[in-house]
Structure formats: structure tokens, C-alpha cells
Amino acid sequence: MDVNGTVAEGFEPVREAFADNFAARGERGAAVAVYRGGRRVVDLWAGTRDVNGADGGADGTADGSDGAARWERGTAQVVRSATKGVAAAVLLMLHQRGQLDLDAPVGAYWP
């Protein structure tokens, strides 16, 4: 599997885990970007994006060799259920700042 993109020094294990997601778990196409301190330290993509015209990597290739469209750096993707973690992080940040009491009833904040 060809993993495209870059990782900053010290973030090589992210590339390895990303590649393993294809090899061990049958991922067909994906991308990941990680920012730390306002700097992009991981920017990776691999696999295929076309699951209609070809097998989308179901034969284990997921590299476009079967005619499926390859995942590119700018490939758009559908994101589902991704806001739960962000919402939890925001609530915990508010709690840490003393702006939210985790023991208060929801009605104290939401009419």
C-alpha cells in the first residue's frame, strides 16, 4: 500500500498506524491530518475513493491498480458522528475554565 504525504520528525508511528489500518483492517481509502501548535505535523492519504466503478479495494489492493479512482490529497469525504468528540472536548474545556459545572442539570444551561 502506497501511503502518500508527509509526517514531521517524531510522528513516524502515525504513518505506520495509518498504513496498518489498510493492511490489518481492510481500510479502502482514508486521509488524516494532525496539527500541533498550529503546525501541520501529519498529512497522509492512501487507498481508493471509487467504490462504485471498481471494487474499491475489496480485493485487498486498495491502491487503484484495479481501476478504482485513487485517493488524492484533496479528496472530499463524508464524515459521520465526528462532532461528539469535539463537543465533549468543548464541554471539558469550559469546565476547566470554571464556566461549566458538570454536576449541574442540563436545564441550567439549556432552556
PDB file of C-alpha atoms in Angstrom:
ATOM      1  CA  MET A   1       0.000   0.000   0.000  1.00  0.00           C
ATOM      2  CA  ASP A   2       1.361   3.371  -1.004  1.00  0.00           C
ATOM      3  CA  VAL A   3       0.849   5.940   1.740  1.00  0.00           C
ATOM      4  CA  ASN A   4       1.207   9.454   0.366  1.00  0.00           C
ATOM      5  CA  GLY A   5       2.005  12.634   2.236  1.00  0.00           C
ATOM      6  CA  THR A   6       4.341  13.763   4.950  1.00  0.00           C
ATOM      7  CA  VAL A   7       4.981  13.397   8.664  1.00  0.00           C
ATOM      8  CA  ALA A   8       7.197  15.600  10.794  1.00  0.00           C
ATOM      9  CA  GLU A   9      10.098  14.078  12.663  1.00  0.00           C
ATOM     10  CA  GLY A  10       8.835  12.138  15.658  1.00  0.00           C
ATOM     11  CA  PHE A  11       5.457  11.380  14.088  1.00  0.00           C
ATOM     12  CA  GLU A  12       6.561   8.376  12.039  1.00  0.00           C
ATOM     13  CA  PRO A  13       4.454   5.999  14.204  1.00  0.00           C
ATOM     14  CA  VAL A  14       1.348   7.778  12.903  1.00  0.00           C
ATOM     15  CA  ARG A  15       2.321   6.816   9.343  1.00  0.00           C
ATOM     16  CA  GLU A  16       2.877   3.220  10.471  1.00  0.00           C
ATOM     17  CA  ALA A  17      -0.514   3.067  12.226  1.00  0.00           C
ATOM     18  CA  PHE A  18      -2.210   4.630   9.196  1.00  0.00           C
ATOM     19  CA  ALA A  19      -0.658   2.046   6.850  1.00  0.00           C
ATOM     20  CA  ASP A  20      -1.575  -0.741   9.275  1.00  0.00           C
ATOM     21  CA  ASN A  21      -5.197   0.363   9.085  1.00  0.00           C
ATOM     22  CA  PHE A  22      -5.170  -0.744   5.433  1.00  0.00           C
ATOM     23  CA  ALA A  23      -3.106  -3.900   5.849  1.00  0.00           C
ATOM     24  CA  ALA A  24      -4.716  -5.290   9.004  1.00  0.00           C
ATOM     25  CA  ARG A  25      -8.202  -3.815   8.957  1.00  0.00           C
ATOM     26  CA  GLY A  26      -9.110  -3.658   5.286  1.00  0.00           C
ATOM     27  CA  GLU A  27      -9.455   0.108   5.019  1.00  0.00           C
ATOM     28  CA  ARG A  28     -10.202   1.117   1.416  1.00  0.00           C
ATOM     29  CA  GLY A  29      -9.410   4.816   1.414  1.00  0.00           C
ATOM     30  CA  ALA A  30      -8.641   7.443   4.019  1.00  0.00           C
ATOM     31  CA  ALA A  31      -6.771  10.593   4.919  1.00  0.00           C
ATOM     32  CA  VAL A  32      -5.544  12.096   8.165  1.00  0.00           C
ATOM     33  CA  ALA A  33      -4.067  15.445   9.126  1.00  0.00           C
ATOM     34  CA  VAL A  34      -2.737  16.365  12.555  1.00  0.00           C
ATOM     35  CA  TYR A  35      -1.849  19.844  13.724  1.00  0.00           C
ATOM     36  CA  ARG A  36       0.250  20.576  16.785  1.00  0.00           C
ATOM     37  CA  GLY A  37       0.992  24.079  17.956  1.00  0.00           C
ATOM     38  CA  GLY A  38      -0.582  25.472  14.792  1.00  0.00           C
ATOM     39  CA  ARG A  39       1.780  23.473  12.580  1.00  0.00           C
ATOM     40  CA  ARG A  40       0.727  20.551  10.376  1.00  0.00           C
ATOM     41  CA  VAL A  41       2.790  17.591  11.565  1.00  0.00           C
ATOM     42  CA  VAL A  42       0.921  14.797   9.761  1.00  0.00           C
ATOM     43  CA  ASP A  43      -0.690  14.925   6.310  1.00  0.00           C
ATOM     44  CA  LEU A  44      -1.348  11.443   4.883  1.00  0.00           C
ATOM     45  CA  TRP A  45      -3.696   9.802   2.380  1.00  0.00           C
ATOM     46  CA  ALA A  46      -3.913   6.406   0.710  1.00  0.00           C
ATOM     47  CA  GLY A  47      -6.192   3.917  -0.968  1.00  0.00           C
ATOM     48  CA  THR A  48      -9.113   4.480  -3.294  1.00  0.00           C
ATOM     49  CA  ARG A  49     -12.171   6.695  -3.322  1.00  0.00           C
ATOM     50  CA  ASP A  50     -14.209   4.953  -6.011  1.00  0.00           C
ATOM     51  CA  VAL A  51     -16.387   2.230  -4.531  1.00  0.00           C
ATOM     52  CA  ASN A  52     -18.924   2.241  -7.373  1.00  0.00           C
ATOM     53  CA  GLY A  53     -16.938   1.774 -10.576  1.00  0.00           C
ATOM     54  CA  ALA A  54     -14.479  -0.786  -9.252  1.00  0.00           C
ATOM     55  CA  ASP A  55     -14.211  -2.968  -6.196  1.00  0.00           C
ATOM     56  CA  GLY A  56     -12.785  -0.092  -4.146  1.00  0.00           C
ATOM     57  CA  GLY A  57     -10.042  -2.275  -2.779  1.00  0.00           C
ATOM     58  CA  ALA A  58     -12.232  -5.216  -1.797  1.00  0.00           C
ATOM     59  CA  ASP A  59      -9.652  -7.498  -3.393  1.00  0.00           C
ATOM     60  CA  GLY A  60      -7.078  -6.264  -0.904  1.00  0.00           C
ATOM     61  CA  THR A  61      -5.284  -3.881  -3.242  1.00  0.00           C
ATOM     62  CA  ALA A  62      -6.898  -0.516  -2.381  1.00  0.00           C
ATOM     63  CA  ASP A  63      -4.174   1.130  -4.426  1.00  0.00           C
ATOM     64  CA  GLY A  64      -6.018   1.906  -7.642  1.00  0.00           C
ATOM     65  CA  SER A  65      -4.426  -0.980  -9.544  1.00  0.00           C
ATOM     66  CA  ASP A  66      -7.878  -2.497 -10.119  1.00  0.00           C
ATOM     67  CA  GLY A  67      -9.175   0.622 -11.874  1.00  0.00           C
ATOM     68  CA  ALA A  68     -10.657   2.300  -8.803  1.00  0.00           C
ATOM     69  CA  ALA A  69     -10.007   6.027  -8.508  1.00  0.00           C
ATOM     70  CA  ARG A  70      -7.094   6.692  -6.183  1.00  0.00           C
ATOM     71  CA  TRP A  71      -7.496   8.784  -3.057  1.00  0.00           C
ATOM     72  CA  GLU A  72      -5.839  12.157  -3.606  1.00  0.00           C
ATOM     73  CA  ARG A  73      -4.765  14.826  -1.141  1.00  0.00           C
ATOM     74  CA  GLY A  74      -7.906  16.887  -1.791  1.00  0.00           C
ATOM     75  CA  THR A  75     -10.432  14.036  -1.913  1.00  0.00           C
ATOM     76  CA  ALA A  76     -13.624  15.040  -0.097  1.00  0.00           C
ATOM     77  CA  GLN A  77     -15.083  12.526   2.306  1.00  0.00           C
ATOM     78  CA  VAL A  78     -18.268  12.035   4.261  1.00  0.00           C
ATOM     79  CA  VAL A  79     -17.786  12.439   7.992  1.00  0.00           C
ATOM     80  CA  ARG A  80     -20.303  10.831  10.316  1.00  0.00           C
ATOM     81  CA  SER A  81     -20.598  11.126  14.087  1.00  0.00           C
ATOM     82  CA  ALA A  82     -17.448  13.206  14.291  1.00  0.00           C
ATOM     83  CA  THR A  83     -18.884  16.010  16.395  1.00  0.00           C
ATOM     84  CA  LYS A  84     -19.375  14.007  19.591  1.00  0.00           C
ATOM     85  CA  GLY A  85     -15.697  14.086  20.484  1.00  0.00           C
ATOM     86  CA  VAL A  86     -15.405  17.770  19.615  1.00  0.00           C
ATOM     87  CA  ALA A  87     -18.487  18.597  21.695  1.00  0.00           C
ATOM     88  CA  ALA A  88     -17.073  16.645  24.645  1.00  0.00           C
ATOM     89  CA  ALA A  89     -13.741  18.462  24.337  1.00  0.00           C
ATOM     90  CA  VAL A  90     -15.503  21.846  24.308  1.00  0.00           C
ATOM     91  CA  LEU A  91     -17.542  20.951  27.393  1.00  0.00           C
ATOM     92  CA  LEU A  92     -14.436  19.814  29.249  1.00  0.00           C
ATOM     93  CA  MET A  93     -12.584  22.991  28.274  1.00  0.00           C
ATOM     94  CA  LEU A  94     -15.479  25.063  29.634  1.00  0.00           C
ATOM     95  CA  HIS A  95     -15.390  23.016  32.836  1.00  0.00           C
ATOM     96  CA  GLN A  96     -11.632  23.508  33.134  1.00  0.00           C
ATOM     97  CA  ARG A  97     -12.121  27.276  32.795  1.00  0.00           C
ATOM     98  CA  GLY A  98     -14.770  27.244  35.527  1.00  0.00           C
ATOM     99  CA  GLN A  99     -17.559  28.130  33.089  1.00  0.00           C
ATOM    100  CA  LEU A 100     -19.429  24.813  33.299  1.00  0.00           C
ATOM    101  CA  ASP A 101     -20.434  22.708  36.275  1.00  0.00           C
ATOM    102  CA  LEU A 102     -20.518  19.057  35.202  1.00  0.00           C
ATOM    103  CA  ASP A 103     -22.836  18.242  38.118  1.00  0.00           C
ATOM    104  CA  ALA A 104     -25.410  20.907  37.234  1.00  0.00           C
ATOM    105  CA  PRO A 105     -28.591  19.831  35.436  1.00  0.00           C
ATOM    106  CA  VAL A 106     -28.629  20.464  31.679  1.00  0.00           C
ATOM    107  CA  GLY A 107     -31.549  22.841  32.242  1.00  0.00           C
ATOM    108  CA  ALA A 108     -29.170  25.228  33.979  1.00  0.00           C
ATOM    109  CA  TYR A 109     -27.556  25.897  30.598  1.00  0.00           C
ATOM    110  CA  TRP A 110     -30.146  24.889  28.024  1.00  0.00           C
ATOM    111  CA  PRO A 111     -33.655  26.353  28.286  1.00  0.00           C
TER     112      PRO A 111
END
